[in-house]
CSV table of C-alpha atoms and ligand atoms in Angstrom, one decimal:
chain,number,residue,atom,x,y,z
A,18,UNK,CA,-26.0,-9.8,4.0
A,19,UNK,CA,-24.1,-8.4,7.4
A,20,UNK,CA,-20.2,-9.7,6.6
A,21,UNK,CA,-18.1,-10.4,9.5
A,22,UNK,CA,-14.6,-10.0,9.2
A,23,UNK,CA,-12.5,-12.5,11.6
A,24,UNK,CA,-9.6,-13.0,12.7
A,25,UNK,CA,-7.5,-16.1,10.9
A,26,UNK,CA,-5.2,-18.2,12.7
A,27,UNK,CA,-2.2,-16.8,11.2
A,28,UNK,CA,-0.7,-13.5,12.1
A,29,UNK,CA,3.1,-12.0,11.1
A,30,UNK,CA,4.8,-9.5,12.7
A,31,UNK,CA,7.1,-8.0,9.8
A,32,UNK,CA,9.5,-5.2,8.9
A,33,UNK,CA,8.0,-3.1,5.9
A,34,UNK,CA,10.2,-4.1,2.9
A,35,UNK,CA,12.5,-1.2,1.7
A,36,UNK,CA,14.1,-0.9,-1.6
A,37,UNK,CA,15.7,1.5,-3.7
A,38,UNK,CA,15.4,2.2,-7.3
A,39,UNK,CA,17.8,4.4,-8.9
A,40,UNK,CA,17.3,5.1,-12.8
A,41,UNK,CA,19.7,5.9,-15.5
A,42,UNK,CA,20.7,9.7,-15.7
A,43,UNK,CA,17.8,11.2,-18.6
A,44,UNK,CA,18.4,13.1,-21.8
A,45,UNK,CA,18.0,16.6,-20.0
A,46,UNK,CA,20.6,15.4,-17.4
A,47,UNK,CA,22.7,13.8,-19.9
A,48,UNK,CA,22.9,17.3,-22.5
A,49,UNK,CA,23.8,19.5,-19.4
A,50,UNK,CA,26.5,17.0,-18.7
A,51,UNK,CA,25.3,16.5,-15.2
A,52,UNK,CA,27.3,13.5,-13.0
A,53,UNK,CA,25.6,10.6,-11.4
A,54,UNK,CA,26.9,10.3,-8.4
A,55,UNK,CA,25.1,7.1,-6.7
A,56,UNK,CA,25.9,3.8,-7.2
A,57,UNK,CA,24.2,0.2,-6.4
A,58,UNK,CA,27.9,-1.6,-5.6
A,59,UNK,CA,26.1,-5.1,-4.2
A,60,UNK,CA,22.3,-5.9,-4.3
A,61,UNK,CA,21.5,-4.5,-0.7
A,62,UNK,CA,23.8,-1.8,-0.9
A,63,UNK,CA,24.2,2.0,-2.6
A,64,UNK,CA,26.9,4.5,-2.0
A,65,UNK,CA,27.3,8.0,-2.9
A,66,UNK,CA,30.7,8.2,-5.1
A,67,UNK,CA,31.6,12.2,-5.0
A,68,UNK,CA,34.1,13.0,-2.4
A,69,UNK,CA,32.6,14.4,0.5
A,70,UNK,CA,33.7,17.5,2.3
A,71,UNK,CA,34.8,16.8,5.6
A,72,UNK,CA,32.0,18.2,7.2
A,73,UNK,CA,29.5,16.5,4.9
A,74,UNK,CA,31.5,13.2,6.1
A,75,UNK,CA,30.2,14.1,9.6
A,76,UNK,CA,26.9,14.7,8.5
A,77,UNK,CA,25.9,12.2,6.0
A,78,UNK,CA,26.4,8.6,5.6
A,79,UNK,CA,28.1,7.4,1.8
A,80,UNK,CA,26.4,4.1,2.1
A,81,UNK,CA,22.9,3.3,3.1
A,82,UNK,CA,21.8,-0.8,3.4
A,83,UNK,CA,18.6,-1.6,2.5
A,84,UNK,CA,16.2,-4.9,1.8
A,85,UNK,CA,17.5,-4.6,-1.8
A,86,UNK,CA,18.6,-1.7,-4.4
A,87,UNK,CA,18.0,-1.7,-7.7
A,88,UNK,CA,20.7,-0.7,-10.1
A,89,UNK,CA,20.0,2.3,-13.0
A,90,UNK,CA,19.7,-0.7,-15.5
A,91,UNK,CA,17.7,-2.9,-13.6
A,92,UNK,CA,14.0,-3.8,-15.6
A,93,UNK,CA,10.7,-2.9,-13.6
A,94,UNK,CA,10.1,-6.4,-14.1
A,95,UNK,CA,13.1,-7.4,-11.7
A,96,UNK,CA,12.0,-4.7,-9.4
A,97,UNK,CA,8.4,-6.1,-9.0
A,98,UNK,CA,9.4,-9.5,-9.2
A,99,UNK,CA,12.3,-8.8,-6.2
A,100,UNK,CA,10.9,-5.7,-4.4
A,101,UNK,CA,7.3,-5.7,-4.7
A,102,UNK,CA,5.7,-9.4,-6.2
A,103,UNK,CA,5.9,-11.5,-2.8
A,104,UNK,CA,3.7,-8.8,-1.1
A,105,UNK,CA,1.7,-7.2,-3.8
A,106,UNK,CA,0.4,-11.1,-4.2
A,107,UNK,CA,-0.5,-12.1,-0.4
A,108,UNK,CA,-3.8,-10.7,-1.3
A,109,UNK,CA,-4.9,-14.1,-3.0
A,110,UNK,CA,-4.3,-15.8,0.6
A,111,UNK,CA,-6.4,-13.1,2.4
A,112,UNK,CA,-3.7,-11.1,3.6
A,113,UNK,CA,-4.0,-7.1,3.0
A,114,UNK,CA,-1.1,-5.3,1.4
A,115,UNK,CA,0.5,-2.2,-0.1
A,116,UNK,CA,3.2,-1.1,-2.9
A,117,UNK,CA,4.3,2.2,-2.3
A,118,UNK,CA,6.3,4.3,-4.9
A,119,UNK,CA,8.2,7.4,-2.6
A,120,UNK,CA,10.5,9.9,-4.2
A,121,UNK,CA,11.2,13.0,-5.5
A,122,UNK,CA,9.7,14.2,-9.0
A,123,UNK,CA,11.0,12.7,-11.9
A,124,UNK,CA,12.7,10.0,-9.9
A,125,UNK,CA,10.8,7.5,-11.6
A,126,UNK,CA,7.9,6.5,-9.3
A,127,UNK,CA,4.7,6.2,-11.9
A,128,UNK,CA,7.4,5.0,-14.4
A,129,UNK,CA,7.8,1.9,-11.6
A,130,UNK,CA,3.8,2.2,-10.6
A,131,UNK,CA,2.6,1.4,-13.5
A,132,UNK,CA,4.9,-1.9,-14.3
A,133,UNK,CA,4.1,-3.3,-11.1
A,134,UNK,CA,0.4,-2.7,-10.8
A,135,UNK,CA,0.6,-3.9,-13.9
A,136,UNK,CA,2.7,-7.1,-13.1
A,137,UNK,CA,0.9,-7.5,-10.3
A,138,UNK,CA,-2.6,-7.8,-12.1
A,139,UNK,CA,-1.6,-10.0,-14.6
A,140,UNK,CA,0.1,-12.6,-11.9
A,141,UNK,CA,-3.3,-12.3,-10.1
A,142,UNK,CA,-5.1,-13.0,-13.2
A,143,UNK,CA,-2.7,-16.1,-13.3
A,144,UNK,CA,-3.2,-17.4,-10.5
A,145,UNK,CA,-7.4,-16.9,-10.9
A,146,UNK,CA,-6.9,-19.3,-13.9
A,147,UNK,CA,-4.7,-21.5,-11.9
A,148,UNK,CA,-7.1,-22.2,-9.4
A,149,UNK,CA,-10.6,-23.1,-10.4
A,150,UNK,CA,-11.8,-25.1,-7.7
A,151,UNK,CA,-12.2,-20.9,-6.4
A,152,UNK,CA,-14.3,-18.5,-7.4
A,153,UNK,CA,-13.0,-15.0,-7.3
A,154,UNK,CA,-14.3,-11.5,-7.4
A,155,UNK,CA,-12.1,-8.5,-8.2
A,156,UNK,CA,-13.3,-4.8,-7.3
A,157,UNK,CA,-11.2,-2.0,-8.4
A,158,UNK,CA,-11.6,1.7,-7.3
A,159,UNK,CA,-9.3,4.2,-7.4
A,160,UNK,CA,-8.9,7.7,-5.5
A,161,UNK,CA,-6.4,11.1,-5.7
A,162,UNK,CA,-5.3,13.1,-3.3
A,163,UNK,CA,-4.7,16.4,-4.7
A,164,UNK,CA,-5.0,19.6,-2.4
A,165,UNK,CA,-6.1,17.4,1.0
A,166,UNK,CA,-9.0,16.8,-0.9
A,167,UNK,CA,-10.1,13.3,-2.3
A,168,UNK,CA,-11.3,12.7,-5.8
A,169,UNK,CA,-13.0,9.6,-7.3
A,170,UNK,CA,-10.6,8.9,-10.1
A,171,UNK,CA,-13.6,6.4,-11.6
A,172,UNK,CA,-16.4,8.6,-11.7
A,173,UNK,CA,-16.7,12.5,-13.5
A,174,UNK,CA,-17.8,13.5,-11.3
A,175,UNK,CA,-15.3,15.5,-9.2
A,176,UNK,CA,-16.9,16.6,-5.9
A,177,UNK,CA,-14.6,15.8,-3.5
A,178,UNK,CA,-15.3,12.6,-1.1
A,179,UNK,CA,-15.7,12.3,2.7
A,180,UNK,CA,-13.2,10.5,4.8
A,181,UNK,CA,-15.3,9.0,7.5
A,182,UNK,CA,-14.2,6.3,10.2
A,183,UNK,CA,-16.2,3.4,10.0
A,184,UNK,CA,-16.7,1.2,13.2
A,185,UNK,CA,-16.5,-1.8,11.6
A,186,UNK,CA,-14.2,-1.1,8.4
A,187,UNK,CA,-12.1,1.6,10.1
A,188,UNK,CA,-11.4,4.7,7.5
A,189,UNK,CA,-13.6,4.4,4.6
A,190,UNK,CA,-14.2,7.0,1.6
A,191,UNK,CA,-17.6,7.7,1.4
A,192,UNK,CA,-19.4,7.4,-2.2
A,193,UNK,CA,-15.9,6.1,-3.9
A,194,UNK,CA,-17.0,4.1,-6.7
A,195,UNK,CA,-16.1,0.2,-6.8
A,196,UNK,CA,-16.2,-1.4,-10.1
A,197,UNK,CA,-16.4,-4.8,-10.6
A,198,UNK,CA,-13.8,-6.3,-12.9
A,199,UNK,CA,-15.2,-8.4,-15.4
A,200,UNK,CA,-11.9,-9.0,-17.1
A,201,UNK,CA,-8.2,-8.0,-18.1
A,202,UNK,CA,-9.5,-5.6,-21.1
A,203,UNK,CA,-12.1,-3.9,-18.6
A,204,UNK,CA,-8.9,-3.5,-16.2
A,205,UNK,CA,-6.9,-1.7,-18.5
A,206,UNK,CA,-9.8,0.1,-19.6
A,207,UNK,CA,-10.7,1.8,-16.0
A,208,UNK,CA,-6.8,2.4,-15.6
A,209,UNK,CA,-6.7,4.6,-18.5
A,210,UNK,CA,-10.1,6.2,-17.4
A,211,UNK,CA,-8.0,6.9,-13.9
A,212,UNK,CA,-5.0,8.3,-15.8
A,213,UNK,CA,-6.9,11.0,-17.6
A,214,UNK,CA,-8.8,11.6,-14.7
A,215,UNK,CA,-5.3,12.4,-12.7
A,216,UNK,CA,-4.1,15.8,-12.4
A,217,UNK,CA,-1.2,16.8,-14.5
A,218,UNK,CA,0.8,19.8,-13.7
A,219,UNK,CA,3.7,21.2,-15.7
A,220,UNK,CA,6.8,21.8,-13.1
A,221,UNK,CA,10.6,22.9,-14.5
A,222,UNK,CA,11.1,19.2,-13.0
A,223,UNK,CA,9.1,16.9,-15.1
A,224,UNK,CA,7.3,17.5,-17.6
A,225,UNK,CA,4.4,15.6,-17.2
A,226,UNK,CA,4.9,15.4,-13.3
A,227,UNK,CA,2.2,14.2,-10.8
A,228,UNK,CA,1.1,17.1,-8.3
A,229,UNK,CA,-1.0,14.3,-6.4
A,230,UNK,CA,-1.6,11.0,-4.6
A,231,UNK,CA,-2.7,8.4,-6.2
A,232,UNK,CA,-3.9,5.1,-4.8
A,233,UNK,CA,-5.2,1.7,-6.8
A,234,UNK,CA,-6.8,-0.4,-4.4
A,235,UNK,CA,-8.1,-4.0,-5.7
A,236,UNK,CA,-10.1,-5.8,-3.5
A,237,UNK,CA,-10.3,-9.6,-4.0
A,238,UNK,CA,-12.8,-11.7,-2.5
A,239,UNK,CA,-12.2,-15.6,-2.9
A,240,UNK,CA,-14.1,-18.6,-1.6
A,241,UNK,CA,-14.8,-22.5,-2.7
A,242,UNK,CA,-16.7,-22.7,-5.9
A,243,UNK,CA,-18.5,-25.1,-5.0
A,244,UNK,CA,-19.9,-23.2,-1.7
A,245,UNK,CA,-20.0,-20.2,-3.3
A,246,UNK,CA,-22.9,-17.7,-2.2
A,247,UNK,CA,-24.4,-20.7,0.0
A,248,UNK,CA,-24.0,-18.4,2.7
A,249,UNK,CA,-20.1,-19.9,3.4
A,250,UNK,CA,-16.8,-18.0,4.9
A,251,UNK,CA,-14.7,-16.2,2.1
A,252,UNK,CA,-11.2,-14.6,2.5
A,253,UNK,CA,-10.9,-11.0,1.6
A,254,UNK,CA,-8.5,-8.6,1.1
A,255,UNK,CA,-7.4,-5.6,-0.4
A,256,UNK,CA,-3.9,-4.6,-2.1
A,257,UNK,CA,-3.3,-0.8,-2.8
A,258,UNK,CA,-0.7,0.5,-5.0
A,259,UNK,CA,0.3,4.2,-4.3
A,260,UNK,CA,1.9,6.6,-6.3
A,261,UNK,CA,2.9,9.2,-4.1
A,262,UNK,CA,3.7,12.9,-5.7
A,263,UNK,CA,7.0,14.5,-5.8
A,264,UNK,CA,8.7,14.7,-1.8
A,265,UNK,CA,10.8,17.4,-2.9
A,266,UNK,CA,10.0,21.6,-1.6
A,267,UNK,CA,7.8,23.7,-3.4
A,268,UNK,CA,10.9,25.7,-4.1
A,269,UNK,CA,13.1,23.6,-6.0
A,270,UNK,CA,10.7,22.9,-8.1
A,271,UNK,CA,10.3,26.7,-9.3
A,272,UNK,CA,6.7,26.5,-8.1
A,273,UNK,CA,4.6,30.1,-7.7
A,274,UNK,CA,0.8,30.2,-7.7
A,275,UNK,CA,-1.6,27.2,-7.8
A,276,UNK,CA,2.2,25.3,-8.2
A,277,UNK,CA,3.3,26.5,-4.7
A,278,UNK,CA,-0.4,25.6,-3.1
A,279,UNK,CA,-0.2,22.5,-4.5
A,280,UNK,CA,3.7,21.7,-3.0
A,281,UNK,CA,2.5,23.2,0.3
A,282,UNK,CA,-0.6,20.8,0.0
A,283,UNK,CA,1.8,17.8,-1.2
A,284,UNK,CA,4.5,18.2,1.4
A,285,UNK,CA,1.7,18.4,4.4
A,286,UNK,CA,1.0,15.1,3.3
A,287,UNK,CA,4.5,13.7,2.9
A,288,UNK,CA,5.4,15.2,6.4
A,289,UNK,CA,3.1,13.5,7.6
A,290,UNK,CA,3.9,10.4,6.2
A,291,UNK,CA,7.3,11.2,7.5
A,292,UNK,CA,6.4,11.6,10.6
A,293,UNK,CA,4.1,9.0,11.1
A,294,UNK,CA,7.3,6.8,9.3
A,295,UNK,CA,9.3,7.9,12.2
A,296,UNK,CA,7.4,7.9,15.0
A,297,UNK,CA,6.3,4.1,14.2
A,298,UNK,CA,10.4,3.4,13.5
A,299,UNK,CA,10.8,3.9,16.9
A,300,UNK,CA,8.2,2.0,17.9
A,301,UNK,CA,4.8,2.0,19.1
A,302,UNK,CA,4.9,4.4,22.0
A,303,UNK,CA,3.5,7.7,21.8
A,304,UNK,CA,1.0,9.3,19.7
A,305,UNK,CA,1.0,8.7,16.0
A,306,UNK,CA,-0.5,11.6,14.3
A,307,UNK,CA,-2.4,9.3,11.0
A,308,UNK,CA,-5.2,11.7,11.5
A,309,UNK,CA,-2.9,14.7,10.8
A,310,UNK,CA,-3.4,13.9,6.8
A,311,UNK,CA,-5.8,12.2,4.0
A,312,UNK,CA,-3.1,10.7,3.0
A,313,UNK,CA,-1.9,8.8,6.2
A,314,UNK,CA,-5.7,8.6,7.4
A,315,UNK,CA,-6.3,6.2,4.2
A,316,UNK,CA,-3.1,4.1,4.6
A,317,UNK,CA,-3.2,3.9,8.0
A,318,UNK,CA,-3.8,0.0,8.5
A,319,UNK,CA,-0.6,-0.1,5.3
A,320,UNK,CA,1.7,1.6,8.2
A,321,UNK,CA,2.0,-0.4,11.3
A,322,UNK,CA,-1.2,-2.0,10.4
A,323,UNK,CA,-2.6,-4.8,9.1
A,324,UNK,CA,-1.1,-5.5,6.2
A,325,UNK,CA,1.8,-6.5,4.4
A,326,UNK,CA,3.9,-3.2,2.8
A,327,UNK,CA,6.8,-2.3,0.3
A,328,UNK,CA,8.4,1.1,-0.1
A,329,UNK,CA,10.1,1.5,-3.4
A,330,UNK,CA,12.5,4.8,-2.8
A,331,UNK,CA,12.9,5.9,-6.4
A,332,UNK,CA,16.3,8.2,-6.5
A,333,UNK,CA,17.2,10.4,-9.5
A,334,UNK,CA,21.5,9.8,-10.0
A,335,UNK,CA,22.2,13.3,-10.7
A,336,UNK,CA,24.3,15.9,-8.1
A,337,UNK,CA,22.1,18.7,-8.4
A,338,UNK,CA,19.4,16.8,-6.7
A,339,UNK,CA,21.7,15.0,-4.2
A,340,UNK,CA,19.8,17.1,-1.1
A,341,UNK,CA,16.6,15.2,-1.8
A,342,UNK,CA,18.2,11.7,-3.2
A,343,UNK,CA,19.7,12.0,0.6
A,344,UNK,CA,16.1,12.9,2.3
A,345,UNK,CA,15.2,10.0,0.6
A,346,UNK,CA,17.3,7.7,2.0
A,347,UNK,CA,16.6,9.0,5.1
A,348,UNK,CA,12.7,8.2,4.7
A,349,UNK,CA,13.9,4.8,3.3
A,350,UNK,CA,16.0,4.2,6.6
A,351,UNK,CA,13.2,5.1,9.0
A,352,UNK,CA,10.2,2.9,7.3
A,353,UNK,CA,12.5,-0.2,7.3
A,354,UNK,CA,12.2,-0.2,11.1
A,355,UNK,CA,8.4,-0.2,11.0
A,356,UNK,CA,6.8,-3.2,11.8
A,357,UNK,CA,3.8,-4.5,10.5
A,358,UNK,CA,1.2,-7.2,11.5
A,359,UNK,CA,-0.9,-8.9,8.5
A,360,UNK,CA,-3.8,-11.2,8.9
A,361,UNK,CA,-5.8,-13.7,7.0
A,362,UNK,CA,-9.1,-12.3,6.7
A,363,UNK,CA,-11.4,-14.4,6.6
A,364,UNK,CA,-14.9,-12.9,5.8
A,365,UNK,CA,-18.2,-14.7,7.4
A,366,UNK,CA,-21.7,-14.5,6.1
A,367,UNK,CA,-24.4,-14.2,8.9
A,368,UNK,CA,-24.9,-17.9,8.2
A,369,UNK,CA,-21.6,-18.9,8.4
A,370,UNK,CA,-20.9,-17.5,11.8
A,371,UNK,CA,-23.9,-19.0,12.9
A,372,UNK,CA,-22.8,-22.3,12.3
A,373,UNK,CA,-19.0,-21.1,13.7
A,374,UNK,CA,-20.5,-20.1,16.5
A,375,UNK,CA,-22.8,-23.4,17.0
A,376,UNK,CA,-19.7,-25.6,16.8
A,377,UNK,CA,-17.7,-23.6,19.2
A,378,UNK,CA,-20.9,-23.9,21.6
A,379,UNK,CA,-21.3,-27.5,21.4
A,380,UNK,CA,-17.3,-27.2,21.1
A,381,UNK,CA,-17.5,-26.0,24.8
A,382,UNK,CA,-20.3,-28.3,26.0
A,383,UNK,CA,-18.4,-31.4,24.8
A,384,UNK,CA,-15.3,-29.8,26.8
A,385,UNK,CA,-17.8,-29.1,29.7
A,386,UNK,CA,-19.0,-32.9,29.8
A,387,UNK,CA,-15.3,-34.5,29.3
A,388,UNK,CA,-13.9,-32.4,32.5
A,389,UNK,CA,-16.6,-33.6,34.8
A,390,UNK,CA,-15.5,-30.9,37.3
A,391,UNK,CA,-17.4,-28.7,39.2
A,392,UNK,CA,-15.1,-25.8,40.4
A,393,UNK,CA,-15.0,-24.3,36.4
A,394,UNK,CA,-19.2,-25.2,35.4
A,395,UNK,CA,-20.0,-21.6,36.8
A,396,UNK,CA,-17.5,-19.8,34.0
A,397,UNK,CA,-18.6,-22.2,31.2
A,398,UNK,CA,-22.2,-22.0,31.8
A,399,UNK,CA,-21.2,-17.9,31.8
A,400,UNK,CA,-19.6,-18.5,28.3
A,401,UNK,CA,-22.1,-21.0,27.2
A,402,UNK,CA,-24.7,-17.6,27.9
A,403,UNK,CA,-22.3,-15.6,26.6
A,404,UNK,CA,-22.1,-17.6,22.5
A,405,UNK,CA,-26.1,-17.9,23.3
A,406,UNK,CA,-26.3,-14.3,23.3
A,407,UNK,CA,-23.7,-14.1,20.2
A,408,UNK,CA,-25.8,-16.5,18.0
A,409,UNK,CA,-29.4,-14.8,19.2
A,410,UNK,CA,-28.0,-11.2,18.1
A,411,UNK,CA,-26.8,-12.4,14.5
A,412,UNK,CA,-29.7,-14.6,13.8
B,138,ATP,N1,14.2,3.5,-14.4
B,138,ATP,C1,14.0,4.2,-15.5
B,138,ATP,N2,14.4,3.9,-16.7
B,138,ATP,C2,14.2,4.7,-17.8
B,138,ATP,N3,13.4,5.8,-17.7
B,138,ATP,C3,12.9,6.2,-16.5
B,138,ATP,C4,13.1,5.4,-15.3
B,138,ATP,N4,12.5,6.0,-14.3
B,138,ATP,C5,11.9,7.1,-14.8
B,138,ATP,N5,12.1,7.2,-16.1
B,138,ATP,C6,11.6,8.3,-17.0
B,138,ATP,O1,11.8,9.5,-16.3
B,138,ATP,C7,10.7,10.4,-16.5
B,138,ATP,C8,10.1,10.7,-15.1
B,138,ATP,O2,9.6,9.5,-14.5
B,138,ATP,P1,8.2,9.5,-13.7
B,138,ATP,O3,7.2,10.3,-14.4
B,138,ATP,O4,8.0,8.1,-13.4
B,138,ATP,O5,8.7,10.3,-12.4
B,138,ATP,P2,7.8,10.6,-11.1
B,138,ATP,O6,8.8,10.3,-9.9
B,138,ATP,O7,6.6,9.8,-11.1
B,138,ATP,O8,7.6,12.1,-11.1
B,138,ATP,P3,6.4,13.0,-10.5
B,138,ATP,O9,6.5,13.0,-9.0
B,138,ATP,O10,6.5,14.3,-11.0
B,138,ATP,O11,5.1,12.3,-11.0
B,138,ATP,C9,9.7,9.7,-17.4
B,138,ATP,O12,9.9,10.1,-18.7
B,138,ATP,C10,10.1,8.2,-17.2
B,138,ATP,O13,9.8,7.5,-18.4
């Protein structure tokens, strides 16, 4: 069956939602006696406390404003349910959208990741058994960046995949497996396939720290039970949830070797996920260089696309890693100027859109014989051709 997306009549035109998460100082931080210098003082704001010199006070802001912040004693739950829940869900109304963890290592973005996919699942799951007059079909596949090269985090096999640029689908990964979800248990099951399948690397930073990428993408496909498979119009959409690796240089993190390929790797990706982040804060003009990285290739439609997306900037408290708490920010500044525009997809079956198109056709003959005039019967005989051809071609 040849699927059609369409257009729905709905379409938003919305900021990307930006929110902070700082967490509690850790043991290691704690022993050296290391301060915490950030603090959450309202639920939009965060300052930096330490007195700064006075040129740092002409170079750095001490507060920074954002959708929402999340204090170092704040539950994932209240971050999903505040930062991340309203969009994560618009997939069950057809509307794409992405959760985005960005930070430096250790800052606690898989820590967050994995409650809200989590979260995030089970409310889907909810709502499935909320709503039985629908039947629903949930694909999960899951992919790694590591080293600009993409890995099927579902399969052994660990060829790396082909990005290729689909006409009708836009950037697709060739070969990336697809599973169908046959329940919560076989959920949990593939996501502890993906997380032994993810590459762990050893840094002076974190311990069990993340050198790559890592996106979850469900896709959810829902129509009317009762006309399901008869050849009827379904919505469909996809939510990704991406763990990004650590944003901070190669050099802080000790790295030499496969460490320091992998940062150089890492960072190529961020910057361009910087850049694309600022070029699209400032609005559309110009060129924006997606193509520049696997990473920003992939989420392309998540950044200025369409789809609905949340950044969650996770922030360590400590002073020694104020430089990249503050490059942070600054990433978390720029993406809450960039505007996004979701749509309902609606998917249609060959046979659906044949009978779309046959209504709108006798749509226009109706509006043809009701005007009586003469001066427009040239153009609607022209459009009349036109849905003709349409319905000829898809037949
Ligand atoms: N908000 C929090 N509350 C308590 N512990 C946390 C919090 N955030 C992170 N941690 C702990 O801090 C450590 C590092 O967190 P995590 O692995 O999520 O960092 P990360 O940003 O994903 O790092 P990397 O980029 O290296 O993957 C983990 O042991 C995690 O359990």
């Amino acid at each position: 069956m040849r699927r059609k997306p369409m257009q729905g009549p709905s379409s938003n035109v919305e900021r990307i939602f930006v929110s902070v998460r700082l967490r509690p100082l850790n043991e290691k931080e704690i022993a050296r006696n290391d301060a915490s210098d950030w603090e959450c003082i309202n639920e939009t704001t965060i300052i930096y406390r330490n007195n700064l010199s006075v040129a740092e006070r002409s170079m750095y802001p001490t507060a920074y404003t954002f959708d929402r912040v999340f204090s170092h004693d704040c539950t994932t739950r209240k971050v999903y349910e505040e930062g991340a829940k309203e969009v994560a869900l618009s997939v069950v109304s057809g509307i794409n959208s992405s959760v985005f963890a960005y930070g430096q290592t250790s800052s606690g973005k898989t820590y967050t990741m994995t409650g809200i996919t989590e979260y995030s699942m089970a409310d889907i799951y909810d709502y499935i058994d909320r709503h039985k007059e629908r039947e629903f079909i949930l694909k999960l596949s899951a992919m790694e960046i590591y080293n600009e090269s993409v890995r099927d985090l579902l399969s052994t096999d660990s060829s790396p995949l082909r990005v290729l640029d689909d006409p009708e689908k836009g950037t697709i990964v060739e070969k990336l497996t697809e599973e169908t979800l046959k329940n919560w248990s076989h959920f949990k099951e593939l996501l502890s396939i993906c997380e032994a399948q993810r590459q762990i690397g050893e840094t002076s930073l974190n311990e069990t720290s993340s050198r790559s990428h890592q996106i979850l993408r469900l896709t959810m496909e829902s129509s009317v039970r009762e006309f399901f498979g008869n050849g009827t119009s379904c919505l469909a959409a996809t939510v990704n949830f991406v763990d990004l690796a650590g944003s901070e240089r190669a050099s802080q993190a000790l790295s030499a070797g496969t460490r320091l390929k992998e940062g150089c790797h890492i960072n190529r990706s961020l910057l361009t996920l910087g850049t694309v982040i600022r070029k699209l804060s400032k609005g559309r003009s110009g060129h924006v260089p997606y193509r520049d990285s696997k990473l920003t290739r992939i989420l392309q439609s998540s950044l200025g696309g369409n789809a609905r997306t949340a950044i969650i900037c996770t922030l360590s408290p400590a002073r020694i890693h104020v430089e990249q708490s503050r490059n942070t920010l600054l990433f978390a500044s720029c993406a809450k100027e960039v505007a996004t525009n979701a749509q309902v997809n609606i998917v249609m079956s060959d046979k659906a859109l044949v009978k779309h198109l046959q209504r709108e056709l006798s749509r226009l003959e109706n509006e043809l014989r009701s005007s009586g005039a003469t001066s427009n019967i040239s153009d609607s005989a022209a459009i009349l051709r036109e849905k003709d051809i349409e319905i000829e071609k898809v037949i």
